[in-house]
Structures are given as C-alpha cells and as structure tokens.
Amino acid sequence: MTDPSSDDRKRLSIYLMAGPETPELAEAAVAGGADLLEIGFPFSDPLADGPVIRLAGERALARGMRTAACLACLAETRARVDVPLIPMTYASILEGYGYERFWGDAKSAGATSLIVADLPVEAEPELPRVQLVAPTTPDERIRLAAERTDGWLYLVSLTGTTGARETESSQLAGLVRRARAVTDVPLLAGFGISTPEQAAGAAALADGVVVGSRAVEIADEEGARALREYVASLRSALSTPAGASATS
Amino acid sequence: MASTYGTYGGRYVPETLIPALDELGAAWQAALGDGGFRAELDELARSYAGRPTPLTPAERFSPSKRLYLKREDLLHTGAHKLNNALGQAVLARRLGKRRIVAETGAGQHGVATATVCARFGLECVVYMGSEDMRRQKPNVERMGLLGAEVRPVEFGTRTLKEATSEAIRDWITNVETTHYLIGSCVGPAPYPAIVRELQAVIGREARSQILEAEGRLPDAVVACVGGGSNAIGMFAGFVDDAEVDLIGVEAAGAASLGTGRTGVLHGSRSSVLADEDGQIADAHSISAGLDYPGVGPEHAFLRDSGRARYVGTTDDEALAAFRRLTRTEGIIPALEPSHALARVDDLDAELIVVCLSGRGDKDLAEVLAR
C-alpha cells in the first residue's frame, strides 16, 4: 500500500455501506481507481449523515447488517481487494460490542483503521482511528487531531451532514490552510463532494477526497459496473494536473 | 460544571459541533457568574411564567398518605418545559444567536420554545415526527400561531427520537447562526447540566414550600422520567437530603433506566433502550412525552449510585391515575405525571411530593378514545 504522502498522486477514498454486494462493489471501486475504501457499519441514529447514507443504513439494518454481519462482510471484502479498508460507524456500535474487542475483530477481518463519526478526539485515546476536523474546529484542536490520527486527517469540508451539494464548499480552502500550518499528515476532504469537478476542485487544495453518498447511490441503483465507471471518472478528474483543475 | 456523571454523559457528537458546545459551556459559566442573568431569569419567571408555582395538598386522591403536588401544570404554556426554554432563550441572546432549533414529541417543549421565540423575536424551527404531528394537532397549530415553523420528520419511527436527530443535523448545518434549544436533560455536555440547573427551580421551591407547610422534609419525592428534566429539577432540591427518597417513574414500555443498557444516543452515554449491537430500540408509551428510548446521563448515575430509584407504570395504570386525580382533586394532569401519581399508593412513605409536570389538555383525545 502506498503512503499517501509519498508522491503527488491524489488519494481517492470511496465509502460503501456494508451489505451482501459490498465485496463485489469494493472490487469494482478499486478497479475504477479507489485507493482506499470506507465500509459503513450502519447505526439506527446516524447524526452525521444526510438522507442518502441514512436511508442506505436503514436498508442495511433491515437486511440484518448487524455488527457480526458487517465484520463478516469486511472479511469477504478483504479477500477481494488489497487497498486499506476502514469501517466507518458510530460510538454506540462500539459501546455495544466493546471498543477493544471491536478493533481487535475488525483488524482480524482486514480493517486497517477506523472512523467513528461521533467519537471526539479526547475520547477512547487507545482506539486507532482516522480523526475528523471541521471548518469550525479551532487550530489547537486540529493539531491534537493530527497528532492522534491514524495515517491521514479527514477534513469535513463544510458545516453539515454527508450528502451531495450543488456547489463546491467555500469553507475547504481555509480549513486546508489551517491544517497545513499545524501538521504534515495527508489531508483528505469529504462531505458534499460528488461530481468529478468537485473532486478535482477539492483535490487541488487537499491531498485527496472522500466520496460517499453519490457512490452509495450509484452502487445501489445501478450496480458494480456503473460504480466502477463513476469511480473511474473521479479518478480521471483527480489525475488532471492540479493547476488546471484549480482554475475550473 | 459536570460534563460526565460517573461514566455517563460526555460529548458524542460530530466534530463540527464540539466548538459550539465549548462556546455554549463558556457562555453558561459566564451567565451563572453574572447577577444580571439571574435577575433577568427571576423576573421573567415571576412576571411572565407565573412562578412560584403552588404546592397543593391532594387529600382526596390519596387519603392514606399526606400527598402534595408541585403544580408545574399551572406554569405558562402548561408544563415545566418553559423553565428551560426561557433560560436557554436568554442564553441564546447572550451568544448572539438569532435562530433557534428544537425537537418536540408531544409538542409541549415545541410550544414552550415557540413561545419564548415569540417573546424575544427569535426565528424558530421545530422538528416533529409526522406521526406525533398527527396525534398532537392542537400543539402543531399553537406553534404555528406563535410564529414557529414546524418541520415534519418523515422517516424512522416518525416520533421524538427521529425529531431529535433531525434537529441536531440542522444544528450541525447552521451552527454559526443557530442555538439548539434541547428540551430535556439529555444530549451532549453541557446540555444536561444546563437543563438541570434551569429546572432546579422546581425542587428549590418545592423544598421550601413543604418545609413551610409541614415543618419537615418529605419522606419521598416522585416525578415521571422520559428524558428526565422535571425529575432532575425536582431531585436537585432534595438530593443532598439523604433522608428523602428520590423516585423516578418511567413508562413501562420506555424504561430506559429499568430495562435499558449502556449506550450512546443523541450525544451522550447513558442508559438507553438498545440491543446488544448498540442499535437503538423503539420505545412505546401512551404518553408521547415519555416515548423516548434514552434518558439524561445524571439519572443513570443516580440509579447506579443508589441515590434515586426508578420504577415503571403501565399505560393502563397511568390512565387510571389520570382519571382519579381528575375526579378527586379537580385537576386534569398530563399523562406523563399520571405515571408518577400511579405509584403513590405503593410507596413506603407518608409525606410525599409529586411533581405534576404538566396539564392534561393535550391528552384529552387520547384518554377519551380509550
């Protein structure tokens, strides 16, 4: 696995909701050019999520995607792809399963880290995870999150929940600038990024992007082949020289 | 100010909100140290809300006990919710926030919030489950008259749990301009502590009133517990009096403390109705105000420490107590405190104070349909 900071290649992370089709979808996303995958472990009350991922989570739970099934899904996905795999979930899931036990079992199933959307940086310091910072996060908290984060920092590019937006975030540039001033860890921007143009715009500022809701929607409505093409379109936009996309 | 209660409480929210919670906590501390804030709240309580509320003896309801009712049903808007809404509205003004979001179940907190927003000229958005809007139409109309925008929440249980999630999502999106006026002693720190302090007026008044009336402290104080704000306010007045039993009464089908497990819901770690995977379960109660799968973290702590005891009341027992108070005392209680009234006869106590947290007008359709 390539260290995201080792070259100029912009990183592309794709979020998929855990489900029976996830291993196949993961393979398609990687074939399309995803560098890492986040696997959503659904929670009944996901505060950080907009309608697309919330509804995908409801459907996944209705199909029995509880923690044990999600871990099995993770292991099956790991058997199909070599990229980093990161379960993304909420604290209540870890509370129910046990924090240490969750990380142990997730790691055994092939997870390389975790993202817990509602676990602040101060809580559970022993739990390895990618930390999130937002436009509202003050500099000293960005520094703390960067110190504690596992590999890269997840920039929440706007004040809001997950989901596609029509326009690019005006808050991302300032957040990237503030983060760069306090840390050298790679910065991946997510929330509100769905089109290749938005991805290119965000990647011109950060070291890569996370795309969730639109990928979940395409995977759900059109299947693996369409997901592969969509991810390839994002990959292609990220491969455009940064200067060119930044001016668009 | 406490941010945790034993292992309960905390701030389990997306990072976007953490700075706003820091700001809120700092503003609250500053307000507590500011005599002007206290004076403004006291004046509003007296001249606008109708405090102090009376302590009424209820001899015919329970002839074998000496029972007193703390009459929060007589507060403006008809429930204890206004104590909290007024305090937080004054706080929001100090924060420079002109837009308020809130969640509501039965509509009592929504009405209290719409009321204070009208009083202070603040923009008000209330999230309410579409199922609750259908069941509580008069309160939806009251909020509209008061100038609030009621936004239906059309997913999940279509009740208070989803309305709360949606209010928090609105706050995440509009955090720079908006204050989230949470309705109970739940949510991320510092909310449980703020709501407790704003509701503690119930217990302070009740303590001095019972001393005045009886010359001694009660054997027990009793209050219903959904999220737990009227109970935590009542208990606050007596928690340091070791000889006074503190008894919280949950709806049997929504007993977060009685049958729940440790989990995380709406920003805090507490006792919640959840399965072993941490997925939140649905609550069931005739009383929309108790129909919530979580509870304030301080209650979970008081339960574990043994300082307070929590028991359950069924829908039928609550309905019986509702009718009995109506016929014996000429007071129509809300269904929520009817749960507390239903347990009075069982208590091994003679002198008892029950928090009558709200009036029953909103529940007439529900009761008459039975």
PDB file of C-alpha atoms in Angstrom, chain B residues 43-260:
ATOM      1  CA  GLU B  43     -38.010  38.479  36.739  1.00  0.00           C
ATOM      2  CA  LEU B  44     -39.190  36.505  33.697  1.00  0.00           C
ATOM      3  CA  ALA B  45     -40.111  33.593  35.954  1.00  0.00           C
ATOM      4  CA  ARG B  46     -42.186  35.877  38.174  1.00  0.00           C
ATOM      5  CA  SER B  47     -43.827  38.247  35.717  1.00  0.00           C
ATOM      6  CA  TYR B  48     -44.086  36.091  32.575  1.00  0.00           C
ATOM      7  CA  ALA B  49     -44.022  32.406  33.507  1.00  0.00           C
ATOM      8  CA  GLY B  50     -46.017  32.551  36.766  1.00  0.00           C
ATOM      9  CA  ARG B  51     -43.507  31.398  39.349  1.00  0.00           C
ATOM     10  CA  PRO B  52     -43.516  30.349  42.063  1.00  0.00           C
ATOM     11  CA  THR B  53     -45.997  27.601  41.251  1.00  0.00           C
ATOM     12  CA  PRO B  54     -48.101  26.403  44.198  1.00  0.00           C
ATOM     13  CA  LEU B  55     -47.673  23.277  46.263  1.00  0.00           C
ATOM     14  CA  THR B  56     -51.173  21.802  46.534  1.00  0.00           C
ATOM     15  CA  PRO B  57     -52.273  19.226  49.125  1.00  0.00           C
ATOM     16  CA  ALA B  58     -54.176  16.349  47.472  1.00  0.00           C
ATOM     17  CA  GLU B  59     -56.075  14.777  50.365  1.00  0.00           C
ATOM     18  CA  ARG B  60     -58.839  13.077  48.423  1.00  0.00           C
ATOM     19  CA  PHE B  61     -56.526  11.465  45.849  1.00  0.00           C
ATOM     20  CA  SER B  62     -54.599   9.559  48.466  1.00  0.00           C
ATOM     21  CA  PRO B  63     -56.326   9.567  51.889  1.00  0.00           C
ATOM     22  CA  SER B  64     -53.809   7.139  53.385  1.00  0.00           C
ATOM     23  CA  LYS B  65     -50.840   9.454  52.679  1.00  0.00           C
ATOM     24  CA  ARG B  66     -50.063  13.093  53.009  1.00  0.00           C
ATOM     25  CA  LEU B  67     -49.602  13.953  49.346  1.00  0.00           C
ATOM     26  CA  TYR B  68     -48.605  17.300  47.864  1.00  0.00           C
ATOM     27  CA  LEU B  69     -48.482  18.222  44.186  1.00  0.00           C
ATOM     28  CA  LYS B  70     -45.884  20.624  42.806  1.00  0.00           C
ATOM     29  CA  ARG B  71     -48.021  22.456  40.280  1.00  0.00           C
ATOM     30  CA  GLU B  72     -45.897  22.916  37.162  1.00  0.00           C
ATOM     31  CA  ASP B  73     -49.151  22.418  35.239  1.00  0.00           C
ATOM     32  CA  LEU B  74     -50.001  25.984  36.265  1.00  0.00           C
ATOM     33  CA  LEU B  75     -46.910  27.418  34.614  1.00  0.00           C
ATOM     34  CA  HIS B  76     -47.428  29.477  31.427  1.00  0.00           C
ATOM     35  CA  THR B  77     -47.867  27.097  28.441  1.00  0.00           C
ATOM     36  CA  GLY B  78     -48.977  24.357  30.833  1.00  0.00           C
ATOM     37  CA  ALA B  79     -45.818  22.442  31.640  1.00  0.00           C
ATOM     38  CA  HIS B  80     -42.406  22.694  33.288  1.00  0.00           C
ATOM     39  CA  LYS B  81     -40.785  22.915  29.831  1.00  0.00           C
ATOM     40  CA  LEU B  82     -40.991  26.719  29.912  1.00  0.00           C
ATOM     41  CA  ASN B  83     -38.416  26.953  32.745  1.00  0.00           C
ATOM     42  CA  ASN B  84     -35.780  25.560  30.416  1.00  0.00           C
ATOM     43  CA  ALA B  85     -36.932  27.292  27.240  1.00  0.00           C
ATOM     44  CA  LEU B  86     -36.865  30.739  28.897  1.00  0.00           C
ATOM     45  CA  GLY B  87     -33.390  30.225  30.322  1.00  0.00           C
ATOM     46  CA  GLN B  88     -31.930  28.946  27.085  1.00  0.00           C
ATOM     47  CA  ALA B  89     -33.535  31.756  25.070  1.00  0.00           C
ATOM     48  CA  VAL B  90     -31.841  34.315  27.307  1.00  0.00           C
ATOM     49  CA  LEU B  91     -28.604  32.359  26.885  1.00  0.00           C
ATOM     50  CA  ALA B  92     -29.011  32.278  23.085  1.00  0.00           C
ATOM     51  CA  ARG B  93     -29.328  36.048  23.058  1.00  0.00           C
ATOM     52  CA  ARG B  94     -26.093  36.304  25.040  1.00  0.00           C
ATOM     53  CA  LEU B  95     -24.470  34.062  22.400  1.00  0.00           C
ATOM     54  CA  GLY B  96     -25.742  36.360  19.661  1.00  0.00           C
ATOM     55  CA  LYS B  97     -27.737  33.520  18.071  1.00  0.00           C
ATOM     56  CA  ARG B  98     -30.957  34.699  16.433  1.00  0.00           C
ATOM     57  CA  ARG B  99     -32.191  31.349  15.128  1.00  0.00           C
ATOM     58  CA  ILE B 100     -33.465  28.560  17.385  1.00  0.00           C
ATOM     59  CA  VAL B 101     -33.995  24.906  16.502  1.00  0.00           C
ATOM     60  CA  ALA B 102     -35.739  22.439  18.786  1.00  0.00           C
ATOM     61  CA  GLU B 103     -37.230  18.971  18.747  1.00  0.00           C
ATOM     62  CA  THR B 104     -40.579  18.066  20.184  1.00  0.00           C
ATOM     63  CA  GLY B 105     -42.542  14.898  20.874  1.00  0.00           C
ATOM     64  CA  ALA B 106     -45.974  15.696  22.279  1.00  0.00           C
ATOM     65  CA  GLY B 107     -45.410  19.319  21.418  1.00  0.00           C
ATOM     66  CA  GLN B 108     -45.023  20.763  24.941  1.00  0.00           C
ATOM     67  CA  HIS B 109     -41.369  21.642  24.501  1.00  0.00           C
ATOM     68  CA  GLY B 110     -42.103  22.851  20.975  1.00  0.00           C
ATOM     69  CA  VAL B 111     -44.823  25.157  22.273  1.00  0.00           C
ATOM     70  CA  ALA B 112     -42.576  26.432  25.082  1.00  0.00           C
ATOM     71  CA  THR B 113     -39.803  27.115  22.569  1.00  0.00           C
ATOM     72  CA  ALA B 114     -42.152  28.806  20.083  1.00  0.00           C
ATOM     73  CA  THR B 115     -43.460  30.900  22.985  1.00  0.00           C
ATOM     74  CA  VAL B 116     -40.076  32.208  24.107  1.00  0.00           C
ATOM     75  CA  CYS B 117     -39.043  32.831  20.492  1.00  0.00           C
ATOM     76  CA  ALA B 118     -42.157  34.951  20.032  1.00  0.00           C
ATOM     77  CA  ARG B 119     -41.395  36.747  23.285  1.00  0.00           C
ATOM     78  CA  PHE B 120     -37.778  37.534  22.253  1.00  0.00           C
ATOM     79  CA  GLY B 121     -38.268  37.919  18.491  1.00  0.00           C
ATOM     80  CA  LEU B 122     -36.151  34.899  17.527  1.00  0.00           C
ATOM     81  CA  GLU B 123     -36.566  32.732  14.431  1.00  0.00           C
ATOM     82  CA  CYS B 124     -37.882  29.324  15.472  1.00  0.00           C
ATOM     83  CA  VAL B 125     -37.798  25.948  13.704  1.00  0.00           C
ATOM     84  CA  VAL B 126     -39.260  22.916  15.468  1.00  0.00           C
ATOM     85  CA  TYR B 127     -38.723  19.356  14.235  1.00  0.00           C
ATOM     86  CA  MET B 128     -41.562  16.974  14.975  1.00  0.00           C
ATOM     87  CA  GLY B 129     -42.222  13.433  13.826  1.00  0.00           C
ATOM     88  CA  SER B 130     -45.087  13.235  11.341  1.00  0.00           C
ATOM     89  CA  GLU B 131     -46.767  10.600  13.494  1.00  0.00           C
ATOM     90  CA  ASP B 132     -46.634  12.940  16.506  1.00  0.00           C
ATOM     91  CA  MET B 133     -47.947  15.827  14.377  1.00  0.00           C
ATOM     92  CA  ARG B 134     -50.965  13.728  13.529  1.00  0.00           C
ATOM     93  CA  ARG B 135     -51.530  12.752  17.175  1.00  0.00           C
ATOM     94  CA  GLN B 136     -50.900  16.206  18.640  1.00  0.00           C
ATOM     95  CA  LYS B 137     -52.530  18.507  16.116  1.00  0.00           C
ATOM     96  CA  PRO B 138     -53.565  21.273  18.560  1.00  0.00           C
ATOM     97  CA  ASN B 139     -49.952  21.783  19.624  1.00  0.00           C
ATOM     98  CA  VAL B 140     -48.851  21.946  15.980  1.00  0.00           C
ATOM     99  CA  GLU B 141     -51.432  24.689  15.487  1.00  0.00           C
ATOM    100  CA  ARG B 142     -50.308  26.526  18.608  1.00  0.00           C
ATOM    101  CA  MET B 143     -46.701  26.535  17.385  1.00  0.00           C
ATOM    102  CA  GLY B 144     -47.843  27.880  14.024  1.00  0.00           C
ATOM    103  CA  LEU B 145     -49.824  30.672  15.673  1.00  0.00           C
ATOM    104  CA  LEU B 146     -46.764  31.582  17.715  1.00  0.00           C
ATOM    105  CA  GLY B 147     -44.769  32.019  14.524  1.00  0.00           C
ATOM    106  CA  ALA B 148     -42.684  28.862  14.573  1.00  0.00           C
ATOM    107  CA  GLU B 149     -42.044  26.714  11.528  1.00  0.00           C
ATOM    108  CA  VAL B 150     -42.856  23.090  12.304  1.00  0.00           C
ATOM    109  CA  ARG B 151     -40.878  20.727  10.073  1.00  0.00           C
ATOM    110  CA  PRO B 152     -42.262  17.209   9.802  1.00  0.00           C
ATOM    111  CA  VAL B 153     -39.809  14.332  10.156  1.00  0.00           C
ATOM    112  CA  GLU B 154     -40.965  11.600   7.838  1.00  0.00           C
ATOM    113  CA  PHE B 155     -38.561   8.758   8.471  1.00  0.00           C
ATOM    114  CA  GLY B 156     -37.809   6.029  11.009  1.00  0.00           C
ATOM    115  CA  THR B 157     -40.234   5.993  13.920  1.00  0.00           C
ATOM    116  CA  ARG B 158     -41.618   9.430  12.906  1.00  0.00           C
ATOM    117  CA  THR B 159     -41.537  10.355  16.623  1.00  0.00           C
ATOM    118  CA  LEU B 160     -39.319  12.167  19.146  1.00  0.00           C
ATOM    119  CA  LYS B 161     -36.177  10.105  18.556  1.00  0.00           C
ATOM    120  CA  GLU B 162     -36.029  10.994  14.864  1.00  0.00           C
ATOM    121  CA  ALA B 163     -37.109  14.597  15.506  1.00  0.00           C
ATOM    122  CA  THR B 164     -34.171  14.985  17.898  1.00  0.00           C
ATOM    123  CA  SER B 165     -31.719  13.542  15.351  1.00  0.00           C
ATOM    124  CA  GLU B 166     -33.031  15.900  12.702  1.00  0.00           C
ATOM    125  CA  ALA B 167     -32.790  18.948  14.987  1.00  0.00           C
ATOM    126  CA  ILE B 168     -29.157  18.041  15.704  1.00  0.00           C
ATOM    127  CA  ARG B 169     -28.474  17.681  11.954  1.00  0.00           C
ATOM    128  CA  ASP B 170     -29.960  21.153  11.409  1.00  0.00           C
ATOM    129  CA  TRP B 171     -27.686  22.478  14.142  1.00  0.00           C
ATOM    130  CA  ILE B 172     -24.634  20.858  12.510  1.00  0.00           C
ATOM    131  CA  THR B 173     -25.539  22.603   9.260  1.00  0.00           C
ATOM    132  CA  ASN B 174     -26.382  26.032  10.724  1.00  0.00           C
ATOM    133  CA  VAL B 175     -24.202  26.036  13.813  1.00  0.00           C
ATOM    134  CA  GLU B 176     -22.752  29.511  13.237  1.00  0.00           C
ATOM    135  CA  THR B 177     -26.143  31.236  13.470  1.00  0.00           C
ATOM    136  CA  THR B 178     -28.252  28.797  15.427  1.00  0.00           C
ATOM    137  CA  HIS B 179     -28.780  27.736  19.029  1.00  0.00           C
ATOM    138  CA  TYR B 180     -30.135  24.242  19.602  1.00  0.00           C
ATOM    139  CA  LEU B 181     -32.700  24.535  22.379  1.00  0.00           C
ATOM    140  CA  ILE B 182     -32.826  20.957  23.622  1.00  0.00           C
ATOM    141  CA  GLY B 183     -35.897  20.089  25.662  1.00  0.00           C
ATOM    142  CA  SER B 184     -34.625  17.660  28.262  1.00  0.00           C
ATOM    143  CA  CYS B 185     -31.573  16.873  30.393  1.00  0.00           C
ATOM    144  CA  VAL B 186     -30.164  14.741  27.588  1.00  0.00           C
ATOM    145  CA  GLY B 187     -27.724  15.467  24.760  1.00  0.00           C
ATOM    146  CA  PRO B 188     -24.022  16.274  24.795  1.00  0.00           C
ATOM    147  CA  ALA B 189     -22.390  18.204  27.649  1.00  0.00           C
ATOM    148  CA  PRO B 190     -23.064  20.921  28.731  1.00  0.00           C
ATOM    149  CA  TYR B 191     -26.781  20.436  27.932  1.00  0.00           C
ATOM    150  CA  PRO B 192     -27.670  18.006  30.751  1.00  0.00           C
ATOM    151  CA  ALA B 193     -26.129  20.381  33.309  1.00  0.00           C
ATOM    152  CA  ILE B 194     -27.789  23.478  31.815  1.00  0.00           C
ATOM    153  CA  VAL B 195     -31.240  21.896  31.721  1.00  0.00           C
ATOM    154  CA  ARG B 196     -30.823  20.550  35.248  1.00  0.00           C
ATOM    155  CA  GLU B 197     -29.925  23.986  36.576  1.00  0.00           C
ATOM    156  CA  LEU B 198     -32.811  25.689  34.743  1.00  0.00           C
ATOM    157  CA  GLN B 199     -35.274  23.096  36.080  1.00  0.00           C
ATOM    158  CA  ALA B 200     -33.796  23.072  39.602  1.00  0.00           C
ATOM    159  CA  VAL B 201     -36.183  25.922  40.453  1.00  0.00           C
ATOM    160  CA  ILE B 202     -38.876  23.226  40.796  1.00  0.00           C
ATOM    161  CA  GLY B 203     -37.007  21.431  43.568  1.00  0.00           C
ATOM    162  CA  ARG B 204     -35.862  24.621  45.311  1.00  0.00           C
ATOM    163  CA  GLU B 205     -39.397  25.951  45.534  1.00  0.00           C
ATOM    164  CA  ALA B 206     -40.874  22.574  46.489  1.00  0.00           C
ATOM    165  CA  ARG B 207     -38.373  22.135  49.312  1.00  0.00           C
ATOM    166  CA  SER B 208     -39.084  25.477  50.918  1.00  0.00           C
ATOM    167  CA  GLN B 209     -42.850  25.096  50.355  1.00  0.00           C
ATOM    168  CA  ILE B 210     -43.047  21.688  52.024  1.00  0.00           C
ATOM    169  CA  LEU B 211     -40.961  22.938  54.943  1.00  0.00           C
ATOM    170  CA  GLU B 212     -43.380  25.845  55.245  1.00  0.00           C
ATOM    171  CA  ALA B 213     -46.454  23.598  55.046  1.00  0.00           C
ATOM    172  CA  GLU B 214     -45.321  20.644  57.139  1.00  0.00           C
ATOM    173  CA  GLY B 215     -42.291  21.829  59.057  1.00  0.00           C
ATOM    174  CA  ARG B 216     -40.262  18.907  57.793  1.00  0.00           C
ATOM    175  CA  LEU B 217     -38.826  17.342  54.653  1.00  0.00           C
ATOM    176  CA  PRO B 218     -40.899  14.789  52.768  1.00  0.00           C
ATOM    177  CA  ASP B 219     -40.231  11.060  53.009  1.00  0.00           C
ATOM    178  CA  ALA B 220     -40.214  10.799  49.235  1.00  0.00           C
ATOM    179  CA  VAL B 221     -40.345  12.963  46.113  1.00  0.00           C
ATOM    180  CA  VAL B 222     -41.691  11.413  42.951  1.00  0.00           C
ATOM    181  CA  ALA B 223     -41.503  12.510  39.322  1.00  0.00           C
ATOM    182  CA  CYS B 224     -42.029  10.952  35.916  1.00  0.00           C
ATOM    183  CA  VAL B 225     -38.994  10.307  33.743  1.00  0.00           C
ATOM    184  CA  GLY B 226     -38.842  10.386  29.959  1.00  0.00           C
ATOM    185  CA  GLY B 227     -35.685  12.291  29.169  1.00  0.00           C
ATOM    186  CA  GLY B 228     -35.965  13.234  32.824  1.00  0.00           C
ATOM    187  CA  SER B 229     -35.953  17.031  33.050  1.00  0.00           C
ATOM    188  CA  ASN B 230     -38.782  17.609  35.521  1.00  0.00           C
ATOM    189  CA  ALA B 231     -37.426  14.790  37.687  1.00  0.00           C
ATOM    190  CA  ILE B 232     -33.861  16.087  37.660  1.00  0.00           C
ATOM    191  CA  GLY B 233     -35.139  19.560  38.562  1.00  0.00           C
ATOM    192  CA  MET B 234     -37.241  18.166  41.391  1.00  0.00           C
ATOM    193  CA  PHE B 235     -34.452  15.893  42.649  1.00  0.00           C
ATOM    194  CA  ALA B 236     -31.977  18.790  42.583  1.00  0.00           C
ATOM    195  CA  GLY B 237     -33.800  20.330  45.536  1.00  0.00           C
ATOM    196  CA  PHE B 238     -33.563  17.193  47.671  1.00  0.00           C
ATOM    197  CA  VAL B 239     -30.532  15.226  46.502  1.00  0.00           C
ATOM    198  CA  ASP B 240     -28.439  16.473  49.420  1.00  0.00           C
ATOM    199  CA  ASP B 241     -31.141  15.497  51.943  1.00  0.00           C
ATOM    200  CA  ALA B 242     -30.204  11.847  52.447  1.00  0.00           C
ATOM    201  CA  GLU B 243     -33.446  11.081  54.304  1.00  0.00           C
ATOM    202  CA  VAL B 244     -35.597  11.978  51.275  1.00  0.00           C
ATOM    203  CA  ASP B 245     -36.189   9.109  48.842  1.00  0.00           C
ATOM    204  CA  LEU B 246     -35.943  10.137  45.206  1.00  0.00           C
ATOM    205  CA  ILE B 247     -38.229   8.105  42.977  1.00  0.00           C
ATOM    206  CA  GLY B 248     -38.398   8.366  39.191  1.00  0.00           C
ATOM    207  CA  VAL B 249     -41.272   6.753  37.318  1.00  0.00           C
ATOM    208  CA  GLU B 250     -40.816   5.586  33.757  1.00  0.00           C
ATOM    209  CA  ALA B 251     -43.370   4.318  31.278  1.00  0.00           C
ATOM    210  CA  ALA B 252     -43.102   0.522  31.390  1.00  0.00           C
ATOM    211  CA  GLY B 253     -42.653   0.359  27.606  1.00  0.00           C
ATOM    212  CA  ALA B 254     -39.998   3.067  27.561  1.00  0.00           C
ATOM    213  CA  ALA B 255     -37.989   2.189  30.655  1.00  0.00           C
ATOM    214  CA  SER B 256     -34.514   3.325  29.598  1.00  0.00           C
ATOM    215  CA  LEU B 257     -33.347   3.038  33.213  1.00  0.00           C
ATOM    216  CA  GLY B 258     -35.359  -0.023  34.202  1.00  0.00           C
ATOM    217  CA  THR B 259     -34.653  -2.259  31.239  1.00  0.00           C
ATOM    218  CA  GLY B 260     -32.018  -0.387  29.203  1.00  0.00           C
TER     219      GLY B 260
END
